[in-house]
Amino acid sequence: MPMRLRLAIHGKRNDRIFHLVAVNQRSRRNAKPTELLGVYDPRVRPGGPEHKTVEWSVGRIRYWLSVGAIPTKSVVKLLEMGNILKPGSPFHSKPLPPLMTTETASTKTESESVTGPEQTASS
């Protein structure tokens, strides 16, 4: 069963709390998780701590990564901020190839228009 480390959304609108969970990748975002690994609260509360809070079980996160669970992009960012994953980890998505610039696109269209489509003689 392929596992994924993802964030499950809880709380009311404009006051979200995210649970870091290990869950079967074929299940819904807020489906019952296999294991709760941590809680991420992105809001800075007035009168409370003046920073975002993250509580997680580092040992269990490392266990799930070692058995092949794949983290989502947002989880990879969180784990890097917490120094659980190194910046060059294999969980980063591969960089996309560079887009075609307008110069190369215009030279392609010019070369096609000069040669033109080949025409065949009909009999």
C-alpha angles and dihedrals in degrees: 000000000000111000129205133193107224143152119259115203120231134166133049127303114292089012103069127165120193124213117208104221141173107229140159105273093227093061129088124275095257097033120133105286127227089227137358107230103175151330126247120195109187095185126096105222119217109245091013134083113325095229142059113273129226124180117182145151105246094189094054093045090053090047093054091046090050093053092051108269111155118221122217121241093261092049090050089055092050093047091050091051088052092048092240092118125038118234093249095050121146090243093076115106114250114261115258119246114259116273120249109266122227092250094058091043092052093048090052093052092045092051090049093049093049094053094034125195115309113253125208125210114245119216 
